[in-house]
PDB file of C-alpha atoms and ligand atoms in Angstrom:
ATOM      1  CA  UNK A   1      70.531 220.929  88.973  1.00  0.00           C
ATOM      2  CA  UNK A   2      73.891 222.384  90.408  1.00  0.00           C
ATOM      3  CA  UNK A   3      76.827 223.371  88.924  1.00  0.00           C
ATOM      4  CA  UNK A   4      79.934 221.567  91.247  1.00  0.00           C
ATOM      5  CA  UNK A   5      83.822 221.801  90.682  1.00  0.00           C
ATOM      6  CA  UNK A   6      85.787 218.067  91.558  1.00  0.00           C
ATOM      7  CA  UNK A   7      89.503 218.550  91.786  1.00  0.00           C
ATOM      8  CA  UNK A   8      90.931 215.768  92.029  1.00  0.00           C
ATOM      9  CA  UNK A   9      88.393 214.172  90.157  1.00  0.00           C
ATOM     10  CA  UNK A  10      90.723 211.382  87.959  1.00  0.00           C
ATOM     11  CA  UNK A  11      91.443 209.095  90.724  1.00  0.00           C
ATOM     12  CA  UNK A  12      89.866 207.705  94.434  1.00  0.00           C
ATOM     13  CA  UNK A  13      87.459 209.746  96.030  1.00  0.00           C
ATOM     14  CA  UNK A  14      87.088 212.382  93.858  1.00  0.00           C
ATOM     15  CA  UNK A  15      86.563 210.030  90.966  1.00  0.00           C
ATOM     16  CA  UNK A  16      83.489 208.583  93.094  1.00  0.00           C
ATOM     17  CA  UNK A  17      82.302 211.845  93.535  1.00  0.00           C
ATOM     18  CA  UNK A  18      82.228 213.366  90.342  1.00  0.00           C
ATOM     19  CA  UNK A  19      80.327 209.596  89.044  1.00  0.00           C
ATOM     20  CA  UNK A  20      77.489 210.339  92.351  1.00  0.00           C
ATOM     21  CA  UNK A  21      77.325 213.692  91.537  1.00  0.00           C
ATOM     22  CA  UNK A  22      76.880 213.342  87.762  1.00  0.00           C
ATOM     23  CA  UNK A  23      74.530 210.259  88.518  1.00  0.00           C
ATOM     24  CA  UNK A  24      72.236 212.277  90.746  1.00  0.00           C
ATOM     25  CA  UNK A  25      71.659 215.372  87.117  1.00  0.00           C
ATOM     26  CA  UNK A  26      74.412 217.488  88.199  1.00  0.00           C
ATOM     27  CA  UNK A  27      76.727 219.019  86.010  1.00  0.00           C
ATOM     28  CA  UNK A  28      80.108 218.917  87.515  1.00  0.00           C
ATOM     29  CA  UNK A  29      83.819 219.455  86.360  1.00  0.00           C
ATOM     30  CA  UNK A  30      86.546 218.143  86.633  1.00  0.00           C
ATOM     31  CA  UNK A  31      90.150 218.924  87.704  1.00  0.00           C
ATOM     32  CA  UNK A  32      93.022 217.153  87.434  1.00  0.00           C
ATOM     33  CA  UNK A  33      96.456 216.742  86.940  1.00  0.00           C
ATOM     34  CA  UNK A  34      95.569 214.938  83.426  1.00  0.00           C
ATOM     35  CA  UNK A  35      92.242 212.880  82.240  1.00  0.00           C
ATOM     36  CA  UNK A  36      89.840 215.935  82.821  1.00  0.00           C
ATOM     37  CA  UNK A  37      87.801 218.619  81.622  1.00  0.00           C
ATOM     38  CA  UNK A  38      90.599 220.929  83.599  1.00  0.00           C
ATOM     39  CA  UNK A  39      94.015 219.868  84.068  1.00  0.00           C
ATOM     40  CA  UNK A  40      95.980 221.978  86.237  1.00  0.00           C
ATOM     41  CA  UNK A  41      98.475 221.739  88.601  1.00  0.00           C
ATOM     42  CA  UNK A  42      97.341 222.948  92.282  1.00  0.00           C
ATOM     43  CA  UNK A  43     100.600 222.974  93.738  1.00  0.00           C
ATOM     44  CA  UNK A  44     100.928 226.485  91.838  1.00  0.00           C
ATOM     45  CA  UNK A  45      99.345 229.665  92.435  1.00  0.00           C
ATOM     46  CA  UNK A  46      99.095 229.946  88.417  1.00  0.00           C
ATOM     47  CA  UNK A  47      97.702 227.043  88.131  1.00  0.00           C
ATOM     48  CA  UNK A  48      94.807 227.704  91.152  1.00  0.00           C
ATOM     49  CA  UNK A  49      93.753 230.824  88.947  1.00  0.00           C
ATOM     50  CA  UNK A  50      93.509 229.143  85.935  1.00  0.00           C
ATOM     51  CA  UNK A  51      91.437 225.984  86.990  1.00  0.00           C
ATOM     52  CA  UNK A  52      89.197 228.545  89.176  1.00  0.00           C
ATOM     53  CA  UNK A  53      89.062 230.826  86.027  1.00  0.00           C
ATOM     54  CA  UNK A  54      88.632 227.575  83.996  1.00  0.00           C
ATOM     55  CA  UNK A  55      85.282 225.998  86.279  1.00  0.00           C
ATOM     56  CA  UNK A  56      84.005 229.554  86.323  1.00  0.00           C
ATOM     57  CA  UNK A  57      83.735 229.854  82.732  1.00  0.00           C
ATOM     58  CA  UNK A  58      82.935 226.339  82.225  1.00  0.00           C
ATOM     59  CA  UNK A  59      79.954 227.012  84.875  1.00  0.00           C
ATOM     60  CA  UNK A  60      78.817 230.049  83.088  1.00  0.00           C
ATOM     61  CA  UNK A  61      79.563 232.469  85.803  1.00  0.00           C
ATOM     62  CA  UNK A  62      77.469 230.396  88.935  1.00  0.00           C
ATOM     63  CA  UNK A  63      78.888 227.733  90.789  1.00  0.00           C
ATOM     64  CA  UNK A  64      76.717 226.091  93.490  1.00  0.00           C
ATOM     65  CA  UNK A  65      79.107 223.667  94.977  1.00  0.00           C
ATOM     66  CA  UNK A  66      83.131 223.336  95.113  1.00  0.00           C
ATOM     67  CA  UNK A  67      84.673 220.031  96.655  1.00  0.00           C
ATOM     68  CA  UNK A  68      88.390 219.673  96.659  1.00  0.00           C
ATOM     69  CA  UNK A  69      89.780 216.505  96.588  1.00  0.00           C
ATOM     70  CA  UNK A  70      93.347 216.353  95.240  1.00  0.00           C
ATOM     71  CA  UNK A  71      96.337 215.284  97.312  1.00  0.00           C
ATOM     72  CA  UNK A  72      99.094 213.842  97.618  1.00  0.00           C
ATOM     73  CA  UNK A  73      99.466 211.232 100.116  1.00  0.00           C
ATOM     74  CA  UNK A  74     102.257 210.711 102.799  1.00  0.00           C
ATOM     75  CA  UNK A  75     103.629 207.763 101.664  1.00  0.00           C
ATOM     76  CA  UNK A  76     103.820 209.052  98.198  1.00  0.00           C
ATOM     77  CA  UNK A  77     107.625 209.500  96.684  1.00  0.00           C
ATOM     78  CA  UNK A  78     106.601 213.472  96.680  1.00  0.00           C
ATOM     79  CA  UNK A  79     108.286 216.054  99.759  1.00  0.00           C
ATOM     80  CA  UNK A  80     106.443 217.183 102.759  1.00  0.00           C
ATOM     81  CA  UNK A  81     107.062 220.475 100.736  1.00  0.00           C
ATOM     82  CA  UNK A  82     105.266 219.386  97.559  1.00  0.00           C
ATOM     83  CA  UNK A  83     102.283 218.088  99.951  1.00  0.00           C
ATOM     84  CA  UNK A  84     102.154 221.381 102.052  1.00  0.00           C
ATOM     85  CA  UNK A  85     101.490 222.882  98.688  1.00  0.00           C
ATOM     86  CA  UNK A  86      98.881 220.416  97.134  1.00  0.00           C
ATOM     87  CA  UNK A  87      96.981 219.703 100.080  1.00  0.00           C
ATOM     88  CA  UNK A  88      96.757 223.066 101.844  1.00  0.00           C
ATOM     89  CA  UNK A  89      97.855 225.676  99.564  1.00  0.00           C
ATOM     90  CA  UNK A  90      95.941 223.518  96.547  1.00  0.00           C
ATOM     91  CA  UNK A  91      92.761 223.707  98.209  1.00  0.00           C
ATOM     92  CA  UNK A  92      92.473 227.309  99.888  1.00  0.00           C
ATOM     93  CA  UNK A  93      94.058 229.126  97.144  1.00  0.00           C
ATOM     94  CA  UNK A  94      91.558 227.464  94.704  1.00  0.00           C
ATOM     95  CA  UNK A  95      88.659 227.834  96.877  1.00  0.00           C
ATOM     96  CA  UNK A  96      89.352 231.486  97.701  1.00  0.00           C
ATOM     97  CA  UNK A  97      89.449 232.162  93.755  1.00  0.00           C
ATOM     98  CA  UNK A  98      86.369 230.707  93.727  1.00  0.00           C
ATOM     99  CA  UNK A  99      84.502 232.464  96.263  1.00  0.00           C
ATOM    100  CA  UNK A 100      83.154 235.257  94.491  1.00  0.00           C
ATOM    101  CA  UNK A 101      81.472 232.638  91.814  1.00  0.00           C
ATOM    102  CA  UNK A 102      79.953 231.081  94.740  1.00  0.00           C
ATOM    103  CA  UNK A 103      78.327 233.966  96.485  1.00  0.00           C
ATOM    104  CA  UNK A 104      76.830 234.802  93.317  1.00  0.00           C
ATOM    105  CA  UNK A 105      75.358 231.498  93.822  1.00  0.00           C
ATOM    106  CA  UNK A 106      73.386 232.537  96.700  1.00  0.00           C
ATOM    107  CA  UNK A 107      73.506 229.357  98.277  1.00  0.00           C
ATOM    108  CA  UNK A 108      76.489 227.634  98.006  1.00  0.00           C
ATOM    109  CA  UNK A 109      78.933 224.683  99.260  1.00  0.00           C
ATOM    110  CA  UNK A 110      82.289 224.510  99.654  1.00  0.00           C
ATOM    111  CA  UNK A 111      84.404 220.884 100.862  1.00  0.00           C
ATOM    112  CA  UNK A 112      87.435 220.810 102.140  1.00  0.00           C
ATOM    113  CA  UNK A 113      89.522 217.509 102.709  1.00  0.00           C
ATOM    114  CA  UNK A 114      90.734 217.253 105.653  1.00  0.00           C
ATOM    115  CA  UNK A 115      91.884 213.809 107.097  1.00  0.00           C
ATOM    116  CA  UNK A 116      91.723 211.598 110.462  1.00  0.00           C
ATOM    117  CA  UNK A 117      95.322 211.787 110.812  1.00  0.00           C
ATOM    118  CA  UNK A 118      94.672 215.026 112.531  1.00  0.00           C
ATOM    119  CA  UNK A 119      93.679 213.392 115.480  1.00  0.00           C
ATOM    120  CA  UNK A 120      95.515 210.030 115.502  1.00  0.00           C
ATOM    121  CA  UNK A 121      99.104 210.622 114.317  1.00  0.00           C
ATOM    122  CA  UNK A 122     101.432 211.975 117.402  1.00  0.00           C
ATOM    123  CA  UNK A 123     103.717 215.080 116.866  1.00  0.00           C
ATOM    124  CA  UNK A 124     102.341 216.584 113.813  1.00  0.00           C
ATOM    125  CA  UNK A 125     104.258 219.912 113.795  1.00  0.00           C
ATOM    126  CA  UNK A 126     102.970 222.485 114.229  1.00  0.00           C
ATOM    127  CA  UNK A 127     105.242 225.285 112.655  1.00  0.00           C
ATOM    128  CA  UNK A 128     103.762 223.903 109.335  1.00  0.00           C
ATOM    129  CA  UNK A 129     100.573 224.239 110.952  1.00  0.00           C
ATOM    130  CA  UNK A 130     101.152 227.906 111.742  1.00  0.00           C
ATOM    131  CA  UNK A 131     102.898 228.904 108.307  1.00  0.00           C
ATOM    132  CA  UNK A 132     100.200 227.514 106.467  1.00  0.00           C
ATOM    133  CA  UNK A 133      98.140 229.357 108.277  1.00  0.00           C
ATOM    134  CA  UNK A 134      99.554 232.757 108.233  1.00  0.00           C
ATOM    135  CA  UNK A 135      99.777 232.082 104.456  1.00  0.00           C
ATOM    136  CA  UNK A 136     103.162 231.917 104.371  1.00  0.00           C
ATOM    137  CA  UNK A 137     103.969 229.545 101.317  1.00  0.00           C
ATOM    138  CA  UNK A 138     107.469 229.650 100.429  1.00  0.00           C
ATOM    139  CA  UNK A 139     108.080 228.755 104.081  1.00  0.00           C
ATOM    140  CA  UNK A 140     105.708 226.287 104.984  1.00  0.00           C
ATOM    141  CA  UNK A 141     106.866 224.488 101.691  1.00  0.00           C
ATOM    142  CA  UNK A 142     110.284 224.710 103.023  1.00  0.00           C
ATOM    143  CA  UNK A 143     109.111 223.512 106.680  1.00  0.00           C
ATOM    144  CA  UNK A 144     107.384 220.413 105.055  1.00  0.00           C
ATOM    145  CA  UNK A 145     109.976 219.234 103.166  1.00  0.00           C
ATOM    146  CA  UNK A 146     112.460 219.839 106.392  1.00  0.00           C
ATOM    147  CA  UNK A 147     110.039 217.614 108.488  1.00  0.00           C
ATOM    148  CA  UNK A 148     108.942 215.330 105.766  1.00  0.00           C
ATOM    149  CA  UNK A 149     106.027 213.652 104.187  1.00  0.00           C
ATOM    150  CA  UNK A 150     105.164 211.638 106.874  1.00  0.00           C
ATOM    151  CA  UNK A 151     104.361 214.106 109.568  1.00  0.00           C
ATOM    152  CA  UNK A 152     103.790 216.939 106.531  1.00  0.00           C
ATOM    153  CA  UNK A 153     100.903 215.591 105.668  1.00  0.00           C
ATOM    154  CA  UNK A 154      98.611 215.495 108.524  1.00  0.00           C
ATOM    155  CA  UNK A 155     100.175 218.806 109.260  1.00  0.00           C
ATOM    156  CA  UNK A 156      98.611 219.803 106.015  1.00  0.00           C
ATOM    157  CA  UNK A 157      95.737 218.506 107.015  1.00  0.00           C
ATOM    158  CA  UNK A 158      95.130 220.340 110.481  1.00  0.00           C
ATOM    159  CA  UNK A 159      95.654 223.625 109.180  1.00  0.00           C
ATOM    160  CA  UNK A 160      93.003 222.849 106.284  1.00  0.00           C
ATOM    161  CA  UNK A 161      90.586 221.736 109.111  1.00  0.00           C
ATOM    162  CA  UNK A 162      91.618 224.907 110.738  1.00  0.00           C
ATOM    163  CA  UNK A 163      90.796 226.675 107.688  1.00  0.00           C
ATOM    164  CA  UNK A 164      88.024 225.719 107.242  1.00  0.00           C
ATOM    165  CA  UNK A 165      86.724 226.156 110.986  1.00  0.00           C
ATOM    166  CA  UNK A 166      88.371 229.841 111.026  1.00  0.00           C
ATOM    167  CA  UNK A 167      86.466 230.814 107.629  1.00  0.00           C
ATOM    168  CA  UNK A 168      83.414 228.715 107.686  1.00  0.00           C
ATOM    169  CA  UNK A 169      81.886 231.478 109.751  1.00  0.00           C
ATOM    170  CA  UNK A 170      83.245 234.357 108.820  1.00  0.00           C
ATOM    171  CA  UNK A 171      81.170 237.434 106.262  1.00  0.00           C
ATOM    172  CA  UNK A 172      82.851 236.097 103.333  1.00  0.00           C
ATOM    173  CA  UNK A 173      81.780 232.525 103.662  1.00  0.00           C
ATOM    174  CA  UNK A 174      78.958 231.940 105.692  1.00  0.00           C
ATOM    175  CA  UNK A 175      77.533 235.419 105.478  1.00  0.00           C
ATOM    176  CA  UNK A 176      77.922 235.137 101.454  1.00  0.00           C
ATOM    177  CA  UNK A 177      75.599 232.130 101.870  1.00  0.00           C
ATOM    178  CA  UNK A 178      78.471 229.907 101.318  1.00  0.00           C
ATOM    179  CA  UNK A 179      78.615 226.617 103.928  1.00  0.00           C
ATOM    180  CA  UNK A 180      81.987 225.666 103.869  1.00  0.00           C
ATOM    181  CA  UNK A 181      83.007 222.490 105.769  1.00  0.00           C
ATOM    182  CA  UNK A 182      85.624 219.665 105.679  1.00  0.00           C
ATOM    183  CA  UNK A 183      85.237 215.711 105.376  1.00  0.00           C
ATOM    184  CA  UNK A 184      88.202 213.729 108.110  1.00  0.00           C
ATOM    185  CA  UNK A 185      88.109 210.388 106.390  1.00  0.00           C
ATOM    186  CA  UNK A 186      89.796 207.682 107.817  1.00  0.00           C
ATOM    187  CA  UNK A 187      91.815 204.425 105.602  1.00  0.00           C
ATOM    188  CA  UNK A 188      90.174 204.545 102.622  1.00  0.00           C
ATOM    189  CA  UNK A 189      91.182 202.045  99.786  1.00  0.00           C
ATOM    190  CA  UNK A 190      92.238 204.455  96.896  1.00  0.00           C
ATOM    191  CA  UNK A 191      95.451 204.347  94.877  1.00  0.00           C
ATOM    192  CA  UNK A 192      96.760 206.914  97.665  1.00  0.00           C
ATOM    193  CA  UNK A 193      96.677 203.907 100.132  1.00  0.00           C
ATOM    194  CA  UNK A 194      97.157 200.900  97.769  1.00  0.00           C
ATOM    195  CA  UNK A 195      98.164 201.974  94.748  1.00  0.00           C
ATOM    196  CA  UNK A 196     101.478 199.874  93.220  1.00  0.00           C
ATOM    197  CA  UNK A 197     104.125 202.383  93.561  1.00  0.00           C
ATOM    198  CA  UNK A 198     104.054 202.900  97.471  1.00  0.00           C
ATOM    199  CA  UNK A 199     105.983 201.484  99.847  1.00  0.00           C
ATOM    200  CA  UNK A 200     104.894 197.863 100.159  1.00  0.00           C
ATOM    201  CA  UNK A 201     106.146 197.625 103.728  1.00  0.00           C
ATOM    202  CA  UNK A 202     104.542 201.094 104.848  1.00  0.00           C
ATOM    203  CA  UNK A 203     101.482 200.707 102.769  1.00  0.00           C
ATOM    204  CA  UNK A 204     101.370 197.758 105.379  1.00  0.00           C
ATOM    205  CA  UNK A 205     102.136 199.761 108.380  1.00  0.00           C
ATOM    206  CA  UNK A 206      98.344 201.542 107.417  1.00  0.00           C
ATOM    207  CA  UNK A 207      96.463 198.805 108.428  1.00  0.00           C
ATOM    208  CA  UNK A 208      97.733 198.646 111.868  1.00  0.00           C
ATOM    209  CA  UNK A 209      95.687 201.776 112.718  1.00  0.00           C
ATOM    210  CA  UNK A 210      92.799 200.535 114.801  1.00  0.00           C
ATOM    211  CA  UNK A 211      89.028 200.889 113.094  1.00  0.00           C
ATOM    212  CA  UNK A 212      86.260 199.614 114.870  1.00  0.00           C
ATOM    213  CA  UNK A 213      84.819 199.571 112.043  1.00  0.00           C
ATOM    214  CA  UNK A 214      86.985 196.025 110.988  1.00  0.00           C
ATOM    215  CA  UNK A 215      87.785 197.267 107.525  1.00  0.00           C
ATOM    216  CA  UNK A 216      88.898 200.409 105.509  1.00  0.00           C
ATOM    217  CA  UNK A 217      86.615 202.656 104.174  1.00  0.00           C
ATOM    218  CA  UNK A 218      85.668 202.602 100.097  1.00  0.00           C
ATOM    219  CA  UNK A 219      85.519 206.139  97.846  1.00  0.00           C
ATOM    220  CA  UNK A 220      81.799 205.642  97.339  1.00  0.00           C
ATOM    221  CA  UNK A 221      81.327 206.256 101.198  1.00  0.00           C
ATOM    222  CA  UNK A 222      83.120 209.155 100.982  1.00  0.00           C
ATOM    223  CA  UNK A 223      81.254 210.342  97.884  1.00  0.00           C
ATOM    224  CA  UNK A 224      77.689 209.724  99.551  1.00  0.00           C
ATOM    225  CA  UNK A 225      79.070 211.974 102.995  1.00  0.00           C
ATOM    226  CA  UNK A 226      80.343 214.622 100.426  1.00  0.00           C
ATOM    227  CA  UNK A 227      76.731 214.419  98.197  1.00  0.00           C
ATOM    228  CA  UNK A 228      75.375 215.106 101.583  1.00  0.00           C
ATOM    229  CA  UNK A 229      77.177 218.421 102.400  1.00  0.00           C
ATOM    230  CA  UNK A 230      76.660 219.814  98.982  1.00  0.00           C
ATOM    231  CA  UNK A 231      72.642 219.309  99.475  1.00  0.00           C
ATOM    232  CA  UNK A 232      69.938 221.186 100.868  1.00  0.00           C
ATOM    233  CA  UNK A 233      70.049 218.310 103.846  1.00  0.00           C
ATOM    234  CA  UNK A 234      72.929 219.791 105.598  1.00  0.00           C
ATOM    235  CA  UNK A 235      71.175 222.882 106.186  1.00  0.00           C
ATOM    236  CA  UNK A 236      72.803 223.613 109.035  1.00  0.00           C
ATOM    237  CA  UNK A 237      76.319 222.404 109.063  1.00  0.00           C
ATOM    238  CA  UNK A 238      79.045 224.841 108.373  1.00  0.00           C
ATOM    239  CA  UNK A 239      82.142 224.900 109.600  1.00  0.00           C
ATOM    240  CA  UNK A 240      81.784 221.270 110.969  1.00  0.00           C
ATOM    241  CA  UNK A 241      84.914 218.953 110.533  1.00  0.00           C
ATOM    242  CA  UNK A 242      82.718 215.507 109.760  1.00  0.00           C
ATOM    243  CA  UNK A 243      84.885 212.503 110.816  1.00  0.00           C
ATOM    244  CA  UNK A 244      84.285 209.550 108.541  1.00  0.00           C
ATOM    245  CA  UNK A 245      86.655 206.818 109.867  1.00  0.00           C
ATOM    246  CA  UNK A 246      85.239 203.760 111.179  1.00  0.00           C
ATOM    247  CA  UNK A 247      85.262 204.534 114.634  1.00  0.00           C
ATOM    248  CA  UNK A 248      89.435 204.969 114.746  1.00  0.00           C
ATOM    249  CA  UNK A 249      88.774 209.206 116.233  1.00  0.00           C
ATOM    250  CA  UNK A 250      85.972 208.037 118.679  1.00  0.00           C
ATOM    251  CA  UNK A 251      88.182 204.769 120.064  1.00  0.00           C
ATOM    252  CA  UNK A 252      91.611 206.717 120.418  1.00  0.00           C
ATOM    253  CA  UNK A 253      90.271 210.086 121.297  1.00  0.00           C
ATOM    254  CA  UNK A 254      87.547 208.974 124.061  1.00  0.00           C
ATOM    255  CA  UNK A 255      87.256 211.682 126.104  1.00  0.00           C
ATOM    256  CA  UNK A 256      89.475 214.230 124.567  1.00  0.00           C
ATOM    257  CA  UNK A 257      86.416 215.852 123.748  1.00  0.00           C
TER     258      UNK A 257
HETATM  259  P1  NAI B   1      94.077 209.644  95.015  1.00  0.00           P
HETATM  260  O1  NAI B   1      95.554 209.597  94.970  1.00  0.00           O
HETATM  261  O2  NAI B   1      93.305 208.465  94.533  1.00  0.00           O
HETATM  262  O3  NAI B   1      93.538 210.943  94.247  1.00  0.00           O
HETATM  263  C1  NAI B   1      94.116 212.201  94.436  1.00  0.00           C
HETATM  264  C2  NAI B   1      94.002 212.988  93.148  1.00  0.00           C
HETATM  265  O4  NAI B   1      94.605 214.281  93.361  1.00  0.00           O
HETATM  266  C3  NAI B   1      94.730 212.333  91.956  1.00  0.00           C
HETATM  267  O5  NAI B   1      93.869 212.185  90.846  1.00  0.00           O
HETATM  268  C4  NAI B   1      95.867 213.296  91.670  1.00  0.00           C
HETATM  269  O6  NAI B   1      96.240 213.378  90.306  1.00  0.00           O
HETATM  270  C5  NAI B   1      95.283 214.625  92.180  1.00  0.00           C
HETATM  271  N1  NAI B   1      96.366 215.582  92.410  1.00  0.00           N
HETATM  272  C6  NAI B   1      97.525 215.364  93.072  1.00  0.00           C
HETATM  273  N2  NAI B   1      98.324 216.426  92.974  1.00  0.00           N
HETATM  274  C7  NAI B   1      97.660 217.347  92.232  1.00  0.00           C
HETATM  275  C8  NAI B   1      97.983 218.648  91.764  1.00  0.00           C
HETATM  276  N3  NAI B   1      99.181 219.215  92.010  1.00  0.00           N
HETATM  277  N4  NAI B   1      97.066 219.321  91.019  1.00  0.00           N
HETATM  278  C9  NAI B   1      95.872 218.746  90.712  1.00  0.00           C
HETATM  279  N5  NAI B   1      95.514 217.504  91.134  1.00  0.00           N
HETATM  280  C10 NAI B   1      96.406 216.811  91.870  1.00  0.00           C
HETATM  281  O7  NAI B   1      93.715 209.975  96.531  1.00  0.00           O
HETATM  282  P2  NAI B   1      92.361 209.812  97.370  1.00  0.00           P
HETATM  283  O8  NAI B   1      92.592 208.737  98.345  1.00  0.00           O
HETATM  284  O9  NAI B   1      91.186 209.797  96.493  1.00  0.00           O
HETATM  285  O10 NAI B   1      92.388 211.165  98.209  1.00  0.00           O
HETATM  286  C11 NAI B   1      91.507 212.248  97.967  1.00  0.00           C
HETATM  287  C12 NAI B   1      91.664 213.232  99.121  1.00  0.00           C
HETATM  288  O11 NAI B   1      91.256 212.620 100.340  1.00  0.00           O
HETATM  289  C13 NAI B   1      93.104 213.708  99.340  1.00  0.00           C
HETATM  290  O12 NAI B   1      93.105 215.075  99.668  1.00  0.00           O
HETATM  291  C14 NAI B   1      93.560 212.874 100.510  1.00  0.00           C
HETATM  292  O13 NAI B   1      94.592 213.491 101.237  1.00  0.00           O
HETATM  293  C15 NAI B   1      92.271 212.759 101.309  1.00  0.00           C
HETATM  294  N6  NAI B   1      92.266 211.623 102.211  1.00  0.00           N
HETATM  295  C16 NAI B   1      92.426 210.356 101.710  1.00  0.00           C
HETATM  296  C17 NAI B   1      92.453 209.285 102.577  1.00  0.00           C
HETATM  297  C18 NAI B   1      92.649 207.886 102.115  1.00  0.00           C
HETATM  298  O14 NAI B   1      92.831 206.995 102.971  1.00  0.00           O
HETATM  299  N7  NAI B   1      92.593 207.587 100.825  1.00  0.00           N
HETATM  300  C19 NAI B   1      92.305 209.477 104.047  1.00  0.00           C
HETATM  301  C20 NAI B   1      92.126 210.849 104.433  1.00  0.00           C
HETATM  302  C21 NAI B   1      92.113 211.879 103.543  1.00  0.00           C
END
């Protein structure tokens, strides 16, 4: 079967991902900050090279799928800084190491994690936005931790959905054979949003986001949406920014559309 790269693979989502992936005869890898086959740390540059150099080697050469799912949350004790760099820098930089592995591929996949905050949390600023963009690290780290966690993050996580929507459909992506395209979950129940050492009062202040849906969303879900874009099935998506969130986008975004 395919040979697929999981960063943040240890914990949450990408935990259920690599077990669906592995489940369904693919060989995949791990990365993490510790408990697999590649620890690094994302939130460097050295560190991006040496767990893309790492999954290339480990993948003799041909990867067929990349999926990046390590994060740092917003109510985590980490800086908007130090989440500017995991989430956004973490996941381009990596995936842009990786690039040439994947073309080789001929077909290839490439997920992004973006998040539904992009569209439900007011005033996300969008200087971080634009610094990410342009690639400008040192000062979007220095933005994020200026602004915070709290509004760093889904600023982190508009300019990866940005990203992703910019490159998707570009010569080096799409016309390498490379569909690159980003997941928006919603609340799902991970350590990220329930593990011990948040905030017990704003862990709380999660759940008063709406969701149609009547309940948060579980890792496997996300798994079987990211399973999905690394197949054959989703033959034509690339580029696409898939919301997976319960309804909360649809119900506070009606007809913003
Ligand atoms: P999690 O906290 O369970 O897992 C994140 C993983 O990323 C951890 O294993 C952690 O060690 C790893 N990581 C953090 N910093 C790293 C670094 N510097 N280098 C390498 N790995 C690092 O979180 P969860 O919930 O599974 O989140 C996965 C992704 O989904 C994240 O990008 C998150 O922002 C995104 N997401 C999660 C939502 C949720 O409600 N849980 C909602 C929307 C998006």
């Amino acid at each position: 079967m395919a040979n697929i790269v999981v960063t943040g693979a240890a914990s949450g989502i990408g935990a259920a991902t690599v077990e669906l992936l592995r489940r369904s005869g693919n060989t995949v890898i791990g990365v993490d900050l510790t408990g697999t086959e590649i620890v690094a740390d994302l939130s460097t540059s050295v560190g991006r090279t040496q767990a893309a150099a790492a999954a290339v080697e480990a993948a003799h050469g041909v990867l067929h799928a990349a999926v990046c799912c390590a994060g740092l949350g917003p109510l985590s004790s980490h800086s908007g800084g130090k989440l500017v760099s995991v989430n956004y820098f973490g996941t381009v930089g990596f995936l842009e190491e990786l690039r040439p592995s994947l073309a080789r591929a001929k077909q290839a996949f490439a997920v992004a994690m973006s998040s539904s905050s992009t569209s439900t949390q007011p005033r996300i600023p969008e200087k971080v936005v634009a610094a990410c963009l342009d690639g400008r690290e040192a000062e979007a780290v220095e933005l994020g931790d200026e602004v915070g966690a709290i509004p760093a993050y889904p600023a982190s996580k508009l300019a990866l959905a940005r990203w992703v929507r910019r490159q998707a459909v570009t010569p080096d992506w799409i016309g390498a054979g490379i569909r690159l395209n980003a997941v928006a979950p919603g609340v799902v129940d991970t350590p990220m949003t329930s593990g011990s050492d948040l905030d017990p009062n704003l862990a709380k202040a999660i759940d008063f986001y709406p969701v149609p849906l009547g309940r948060r969303g579980r890792p496997e879900e996300i798994a079987a949406l990211i399973q999905f874009l690394t197949s054959d099935a989703a033959s034509l998506l690339t580029g696409s920014v898939v919301f997976a969130d319960g309804g909360t986008d649809a119900l506070l975004r009606q007809d913003d559309w």
